[in-house]
Short mmCIF file of C-alpha atoms in Angstrom, two decimals:
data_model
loop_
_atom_site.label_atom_id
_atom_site.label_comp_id
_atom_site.label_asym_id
_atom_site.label_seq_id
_atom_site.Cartn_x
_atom_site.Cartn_y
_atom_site.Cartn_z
CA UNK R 41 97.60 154.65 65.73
CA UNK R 42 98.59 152.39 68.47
CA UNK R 43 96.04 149.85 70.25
CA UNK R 44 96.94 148.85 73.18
CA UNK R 45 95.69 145.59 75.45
CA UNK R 46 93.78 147.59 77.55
CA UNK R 47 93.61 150.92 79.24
CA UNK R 48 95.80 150.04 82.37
CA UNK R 49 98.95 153.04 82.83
CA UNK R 50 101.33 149.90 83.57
CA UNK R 51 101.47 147.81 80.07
CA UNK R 52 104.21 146.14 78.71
CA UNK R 53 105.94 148.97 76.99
CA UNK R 54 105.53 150.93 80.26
CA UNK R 55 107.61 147.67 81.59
CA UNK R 56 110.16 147.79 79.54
CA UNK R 57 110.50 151.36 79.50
CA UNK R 58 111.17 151.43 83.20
CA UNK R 59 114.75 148.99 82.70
CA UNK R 60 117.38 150.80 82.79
CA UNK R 61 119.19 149.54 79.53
CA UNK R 62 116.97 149.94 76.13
CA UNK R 63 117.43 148.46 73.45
CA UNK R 64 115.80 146.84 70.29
CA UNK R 65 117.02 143.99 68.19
CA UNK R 66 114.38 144.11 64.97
CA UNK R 67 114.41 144.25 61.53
CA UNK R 68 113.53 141.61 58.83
CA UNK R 69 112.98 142.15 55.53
CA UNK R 70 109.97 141.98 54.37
CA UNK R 71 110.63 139.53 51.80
CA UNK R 72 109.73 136.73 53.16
CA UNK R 73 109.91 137.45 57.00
CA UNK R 74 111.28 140.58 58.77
CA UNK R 75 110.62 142.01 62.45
CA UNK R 76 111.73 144.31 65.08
CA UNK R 77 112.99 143.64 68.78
CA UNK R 78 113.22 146.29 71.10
CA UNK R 79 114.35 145.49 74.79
CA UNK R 80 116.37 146.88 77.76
CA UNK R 81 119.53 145.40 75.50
CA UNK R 82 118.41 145.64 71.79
CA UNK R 83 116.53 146.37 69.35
CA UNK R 84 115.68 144.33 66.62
CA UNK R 85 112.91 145.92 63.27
CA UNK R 86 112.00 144.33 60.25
CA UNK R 87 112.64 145.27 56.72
CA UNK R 88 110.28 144.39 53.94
CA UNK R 89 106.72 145.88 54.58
CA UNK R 90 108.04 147.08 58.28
CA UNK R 91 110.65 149.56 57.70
CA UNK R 92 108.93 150.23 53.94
CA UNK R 93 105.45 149.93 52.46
CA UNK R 94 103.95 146.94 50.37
CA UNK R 95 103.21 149.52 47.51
CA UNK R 96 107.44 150.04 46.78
CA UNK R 97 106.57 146.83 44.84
CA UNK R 98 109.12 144.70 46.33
CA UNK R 99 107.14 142.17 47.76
CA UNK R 100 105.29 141.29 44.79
CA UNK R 101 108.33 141.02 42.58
CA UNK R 102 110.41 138.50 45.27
CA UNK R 103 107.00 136.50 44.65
CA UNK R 104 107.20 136.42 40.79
CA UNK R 105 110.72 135.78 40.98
CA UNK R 106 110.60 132.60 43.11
CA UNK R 107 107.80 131.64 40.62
CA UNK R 108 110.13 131.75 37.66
CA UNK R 109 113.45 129.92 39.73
CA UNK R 110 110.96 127.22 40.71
CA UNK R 111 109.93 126.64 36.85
CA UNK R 112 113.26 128.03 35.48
CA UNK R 113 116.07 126.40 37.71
CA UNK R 114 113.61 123.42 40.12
CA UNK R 115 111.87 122.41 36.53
CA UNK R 116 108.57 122.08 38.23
CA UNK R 117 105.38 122.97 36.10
CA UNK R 118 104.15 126.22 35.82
CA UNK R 119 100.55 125.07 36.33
CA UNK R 120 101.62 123.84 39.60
CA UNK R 121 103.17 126.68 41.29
CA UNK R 122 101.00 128.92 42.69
CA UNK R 123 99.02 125.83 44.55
CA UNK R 124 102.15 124.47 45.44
CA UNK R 125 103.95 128.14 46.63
CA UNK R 126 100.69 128.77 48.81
CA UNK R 127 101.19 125.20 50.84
CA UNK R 128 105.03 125.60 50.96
CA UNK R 129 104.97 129.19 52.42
CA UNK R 130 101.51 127.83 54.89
CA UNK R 131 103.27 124.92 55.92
CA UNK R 132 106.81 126.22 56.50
CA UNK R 133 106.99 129.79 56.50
CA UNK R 134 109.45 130.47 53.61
CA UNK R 135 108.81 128.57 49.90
CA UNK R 136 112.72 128.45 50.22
CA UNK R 137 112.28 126.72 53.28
CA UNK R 138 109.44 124.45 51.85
CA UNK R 139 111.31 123.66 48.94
CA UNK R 140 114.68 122.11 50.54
CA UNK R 141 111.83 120.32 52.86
CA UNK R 142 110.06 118.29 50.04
CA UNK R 143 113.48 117.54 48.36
CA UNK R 144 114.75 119.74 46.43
CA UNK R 145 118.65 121.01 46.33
CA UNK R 146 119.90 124.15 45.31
CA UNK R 147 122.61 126.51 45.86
CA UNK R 148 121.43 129.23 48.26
CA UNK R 149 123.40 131.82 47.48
CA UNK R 150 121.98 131.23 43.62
CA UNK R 151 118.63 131.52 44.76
CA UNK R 152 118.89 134.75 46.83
CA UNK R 153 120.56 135.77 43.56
CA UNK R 154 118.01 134.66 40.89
CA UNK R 155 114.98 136.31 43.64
CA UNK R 156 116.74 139.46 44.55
CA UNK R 157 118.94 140.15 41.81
CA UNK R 158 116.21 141.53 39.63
CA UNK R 159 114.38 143.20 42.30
CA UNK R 160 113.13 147.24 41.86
CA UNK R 161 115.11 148.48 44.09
CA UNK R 162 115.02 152.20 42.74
CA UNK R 163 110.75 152.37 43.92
CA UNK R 164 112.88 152.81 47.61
CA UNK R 165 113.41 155.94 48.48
CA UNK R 166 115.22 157.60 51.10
CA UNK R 167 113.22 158.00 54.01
CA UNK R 168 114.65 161.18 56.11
CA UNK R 169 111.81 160.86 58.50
CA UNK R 170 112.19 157.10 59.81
CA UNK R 171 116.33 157.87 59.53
CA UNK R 172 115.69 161.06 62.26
CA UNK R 173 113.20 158.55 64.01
CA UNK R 174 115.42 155.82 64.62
CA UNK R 175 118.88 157.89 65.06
CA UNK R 176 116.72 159.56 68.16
CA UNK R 177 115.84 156.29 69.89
CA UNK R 178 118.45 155.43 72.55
CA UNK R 179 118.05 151.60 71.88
CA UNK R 180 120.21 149.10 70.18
CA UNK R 181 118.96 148.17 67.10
CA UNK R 182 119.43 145.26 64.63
CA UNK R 183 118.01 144.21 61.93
CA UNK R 184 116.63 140.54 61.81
CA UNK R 185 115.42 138.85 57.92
CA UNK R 186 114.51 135.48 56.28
CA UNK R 187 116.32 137.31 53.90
CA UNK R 188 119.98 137.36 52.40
CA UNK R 189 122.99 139.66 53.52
CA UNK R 190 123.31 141.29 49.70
CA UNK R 191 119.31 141.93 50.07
CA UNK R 192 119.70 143.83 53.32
CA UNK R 193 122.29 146.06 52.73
CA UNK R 194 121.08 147.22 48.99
CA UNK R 195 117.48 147.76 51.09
CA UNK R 196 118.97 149.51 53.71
CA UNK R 197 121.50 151.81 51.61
CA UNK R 198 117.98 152.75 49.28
CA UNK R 199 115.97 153.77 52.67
CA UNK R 200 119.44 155.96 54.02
CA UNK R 201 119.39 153.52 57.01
CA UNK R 202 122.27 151.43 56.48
CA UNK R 203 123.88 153.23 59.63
CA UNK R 204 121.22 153.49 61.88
CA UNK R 205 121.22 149.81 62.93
CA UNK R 206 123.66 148.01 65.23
CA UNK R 207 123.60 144.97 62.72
CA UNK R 208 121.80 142.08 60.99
CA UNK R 209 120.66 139.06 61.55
CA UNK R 210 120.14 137.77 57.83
CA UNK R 211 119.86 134.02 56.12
CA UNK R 212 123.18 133.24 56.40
CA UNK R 213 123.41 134.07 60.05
CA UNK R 214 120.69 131.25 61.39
CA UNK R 215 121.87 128.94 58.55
CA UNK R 216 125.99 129.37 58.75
CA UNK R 217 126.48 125.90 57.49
CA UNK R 218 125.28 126.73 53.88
CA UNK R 219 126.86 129.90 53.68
CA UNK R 220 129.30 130.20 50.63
CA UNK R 221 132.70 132.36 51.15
CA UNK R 222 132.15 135.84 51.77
CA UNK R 223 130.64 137.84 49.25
CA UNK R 224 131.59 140.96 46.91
CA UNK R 225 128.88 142.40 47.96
CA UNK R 226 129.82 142.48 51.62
CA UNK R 227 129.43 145.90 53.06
CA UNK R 228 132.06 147.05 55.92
CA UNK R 229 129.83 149.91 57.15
CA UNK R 230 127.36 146.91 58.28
CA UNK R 231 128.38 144.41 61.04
CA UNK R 232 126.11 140.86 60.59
CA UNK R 233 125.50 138.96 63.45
CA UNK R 234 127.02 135.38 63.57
CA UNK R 235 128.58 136.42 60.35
CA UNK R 236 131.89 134.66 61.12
CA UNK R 237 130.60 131.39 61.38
CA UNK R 238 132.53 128.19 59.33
CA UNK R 239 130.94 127.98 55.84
CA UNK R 240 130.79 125.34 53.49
CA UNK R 241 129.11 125.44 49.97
CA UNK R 242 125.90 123.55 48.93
CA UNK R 243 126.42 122.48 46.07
CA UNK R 244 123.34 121.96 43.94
CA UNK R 245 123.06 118.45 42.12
CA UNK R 246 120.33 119.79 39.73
CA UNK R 247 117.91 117.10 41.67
CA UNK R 248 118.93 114.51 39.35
CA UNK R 249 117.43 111.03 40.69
CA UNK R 250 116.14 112.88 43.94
CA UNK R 251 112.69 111.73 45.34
CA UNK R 252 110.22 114.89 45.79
CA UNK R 253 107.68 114.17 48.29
CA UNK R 254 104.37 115.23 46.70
CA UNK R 255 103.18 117.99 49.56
CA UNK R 256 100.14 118.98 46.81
CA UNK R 257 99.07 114.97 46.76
CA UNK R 258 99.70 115.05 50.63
CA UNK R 259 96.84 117.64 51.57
CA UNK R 260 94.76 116.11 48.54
CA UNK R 261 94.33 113.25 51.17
CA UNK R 262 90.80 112.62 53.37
CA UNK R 263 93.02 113.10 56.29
CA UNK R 264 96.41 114.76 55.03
CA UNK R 265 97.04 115.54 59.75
CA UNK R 266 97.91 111.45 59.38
CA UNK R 267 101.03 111.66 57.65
CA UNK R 268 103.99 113.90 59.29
CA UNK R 269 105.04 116.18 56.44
CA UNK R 270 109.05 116.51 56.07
CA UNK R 271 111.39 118.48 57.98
CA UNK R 272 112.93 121.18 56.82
CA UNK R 273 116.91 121.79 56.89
CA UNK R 274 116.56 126.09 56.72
CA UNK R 275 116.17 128.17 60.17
CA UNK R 276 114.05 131.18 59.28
CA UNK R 277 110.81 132.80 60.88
CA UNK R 278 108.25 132.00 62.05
CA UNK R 279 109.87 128.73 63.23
CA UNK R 280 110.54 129.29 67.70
CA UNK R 281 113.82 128.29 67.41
CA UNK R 282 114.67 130.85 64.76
CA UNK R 283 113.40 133.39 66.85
CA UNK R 284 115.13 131.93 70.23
CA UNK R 285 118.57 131.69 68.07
CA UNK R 286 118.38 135.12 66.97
CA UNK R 287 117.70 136.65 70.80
CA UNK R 288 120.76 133.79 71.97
CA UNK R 289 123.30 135.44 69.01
CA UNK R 290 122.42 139.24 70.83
CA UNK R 291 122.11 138.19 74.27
CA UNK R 292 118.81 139.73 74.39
CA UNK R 293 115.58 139.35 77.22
CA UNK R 294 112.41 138.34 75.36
CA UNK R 295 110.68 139.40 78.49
CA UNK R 296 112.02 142.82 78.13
CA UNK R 297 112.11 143.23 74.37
CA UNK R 298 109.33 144.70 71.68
CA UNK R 299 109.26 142.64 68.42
CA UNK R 300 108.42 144.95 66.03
CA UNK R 301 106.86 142.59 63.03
CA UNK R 302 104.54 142.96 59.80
CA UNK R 303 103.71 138.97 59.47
CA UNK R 304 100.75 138.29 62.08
CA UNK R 305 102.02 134.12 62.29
CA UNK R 306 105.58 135.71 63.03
CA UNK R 307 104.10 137.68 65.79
CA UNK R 308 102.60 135.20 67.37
CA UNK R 309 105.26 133.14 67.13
CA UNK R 310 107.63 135.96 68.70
CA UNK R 311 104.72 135.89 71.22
CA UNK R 312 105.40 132.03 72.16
CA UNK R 313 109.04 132.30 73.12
CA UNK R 314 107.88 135.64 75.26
CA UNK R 315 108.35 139.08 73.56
CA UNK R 316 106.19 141.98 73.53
CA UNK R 317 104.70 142.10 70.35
CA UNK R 318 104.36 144.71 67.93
CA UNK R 319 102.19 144.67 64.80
CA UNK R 320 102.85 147.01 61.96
CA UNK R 321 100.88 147.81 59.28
CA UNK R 322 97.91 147.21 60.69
CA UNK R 323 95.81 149.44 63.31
CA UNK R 324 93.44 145.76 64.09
CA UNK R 325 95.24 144.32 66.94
CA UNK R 326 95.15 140.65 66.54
CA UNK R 327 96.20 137.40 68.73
CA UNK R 328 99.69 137.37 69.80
CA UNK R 329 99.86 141.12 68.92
CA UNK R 330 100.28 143.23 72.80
CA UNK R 331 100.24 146.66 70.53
CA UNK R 332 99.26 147.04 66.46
CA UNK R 333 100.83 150.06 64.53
CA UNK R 334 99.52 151.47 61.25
CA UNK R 335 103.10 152.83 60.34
CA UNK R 336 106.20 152.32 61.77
CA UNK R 337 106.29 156.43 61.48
CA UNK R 338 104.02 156.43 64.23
CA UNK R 339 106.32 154.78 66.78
CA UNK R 340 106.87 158.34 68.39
CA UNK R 341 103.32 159.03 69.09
CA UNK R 342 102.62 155.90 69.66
CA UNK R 343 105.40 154.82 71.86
CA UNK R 344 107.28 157.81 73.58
CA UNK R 345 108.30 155.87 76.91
CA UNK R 346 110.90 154.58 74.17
CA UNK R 347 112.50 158.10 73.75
CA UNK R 348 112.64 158.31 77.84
CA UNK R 349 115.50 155.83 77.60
CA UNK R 350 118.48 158.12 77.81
CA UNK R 351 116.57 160.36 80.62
CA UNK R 352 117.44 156.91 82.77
CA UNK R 353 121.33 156.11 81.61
CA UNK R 354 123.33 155.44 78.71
CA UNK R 355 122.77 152.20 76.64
CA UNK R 356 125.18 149.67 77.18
CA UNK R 357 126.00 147.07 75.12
CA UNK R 358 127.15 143.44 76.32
CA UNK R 359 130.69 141.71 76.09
CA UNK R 360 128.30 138.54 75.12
CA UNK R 361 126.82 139.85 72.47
CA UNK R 362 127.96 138.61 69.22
CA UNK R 363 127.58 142.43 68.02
CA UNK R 364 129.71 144.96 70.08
CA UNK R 365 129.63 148.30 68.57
CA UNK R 366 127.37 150.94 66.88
CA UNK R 367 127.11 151.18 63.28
CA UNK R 368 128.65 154.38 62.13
CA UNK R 369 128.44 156.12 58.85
#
């Protein structure tokens, strides 16, 4: 069910359903960081544990996986890694993020490789009911993910939605200077946002003589708030300006847009730069959240002023938007 801020007739999905252009810019996979947008110009949903459940199993294997690189490929001990996985993902909202943050270099596209490659990707099954759901809505959609390009489209293809999103916002679109050349894996029947940005590789240096700031020592302080913890050179959720670059690439309103999201800190930071918030998976409607969804499956029921779009006019999409044109099967 759907629980809204209060029982007032004009709320902000009755707001946005009034524009006259709908649209919805969302999707991020939930491995790490997915949402949805939806607003009078796109609409943006979220992958991992948005557009599929936590029980396919995904979720929990990305996890183990980035345990084993961080032991296999970073070296670090095994006894440390869960303590030091919880602060990196607390502290900076990826443990890929929190990783490059206290030091450590790797190649990107080898990590997205080593973490995805192995994933179960046959517990995804094709889900004809979300596919009829999102085909009906008269919005723009695109999908928007901490995760890689090669992550998205073998998620999408399993669900039978690779065509029913305008395109993706992925890794490599927020952080185009660390993007290798383009991959096999690149799928023409998916147009990625940003996606022809300059690339150069990182090349990883094994960490060989590189200084690791200690964020486990750091917090083990009296008063750990004293010290300013590193900076971190990856763009990803729930960082603002991750958020803010991924509504500048689409040329999309926050103030007329639905972020569609599973994470509750990613809500609330879609909720700081101004979008209507959306939380799914969850019927508990928490701060930052305007509206909380137990299933994305329940967006019609929940949300028909959404399907009123094409009673209004035609969705349009914008010369400035980096992505032009429907996907088409």
């Amino acid at each position: 069910m759907l629980e809204t801020v209060d029982a007032e007739s004009d709320t902000p999905l009755h707001h946005v359903a009034r524009e006259e252009h709908m649209g919805v810019i969302r999707l991020l996979l939930a491995f790490g960081a997915s949402s949805i947008l939806t607003n009078s110009y796109g609409k943006t949903p979220n992958l991992d544990d948005t557009l599929y459940p936590y029980a396919a199993g995904i979720q929990e294997a990305v996890t183990q996986n980035v345990k084993d690189y961080m032991v296999e490929k970073l070296g670090i001990e095994k006894s440390k890694i869960t303590e030091l996985g919880n602060l990196l993902y607390k502290n900076y909202g990826t443990t890929m993020a929190g990783l490059r943050a206290i030091g450590y270099d790797f190649d990107y596209d080898e990590y997205h490789s080593f973490v995805h490659g192995r994933l179960p990707y046959e517990n995804l099954k094709p889900d004809p009911v979300l596919r009829s759901l999102l085909l009906g809505l008269p919005l723009r959609k695109i999908i928007f993910t901490n995760a890689d390009k090669v992550h998205a489209v073998k998620a999408l293809s399993r669900l039978g939605l690779e065509d029913c999103f305008e395109g993706i916002i992925c890794f490599e679109t927020l952080n185009p200077t660390h993007r290798n050349t383009v991959s096999d894996h690149e799928d023409d029947s998916i147009v990625f946002v940003g996606s022809t940005a300059a690339a150069t590789t990182n090349t990883n240096n094994n960490n060989i003589g590189t200084q690791i700031f200690d964020i486990i020592g750091h917090f083990a302080q009296t008063n750990p708030e004293s010290a300013i913890l590193p900076k971190t050179p990856i763009v990803c959720k729930p960082y603002e300006s991750a958020i803010e670059r991924a509504l500048e690439f689409t040329n999309i309103n926050p103030q007329k847009t639905l972020f569609f999201e599973d994470s509750v800190r990613n809500i609330q930071a879609g909720k700081r730069v101004g979008l209507h918030t959306v939380l799914v998976g969850s019927s508990h409607r928490v701060k930052g959240a305007d509206f909380a969804l137990e299933s994305i499956h329940n967006i019609k029921e929940a949300i028909p002023e959404l399907w009123e779009a094409d009673k209004k006019s035609e969705v349009g999409y914008s010369g400035k938007v980096a992505v032009e044109t429907s996907v088409t099967a």
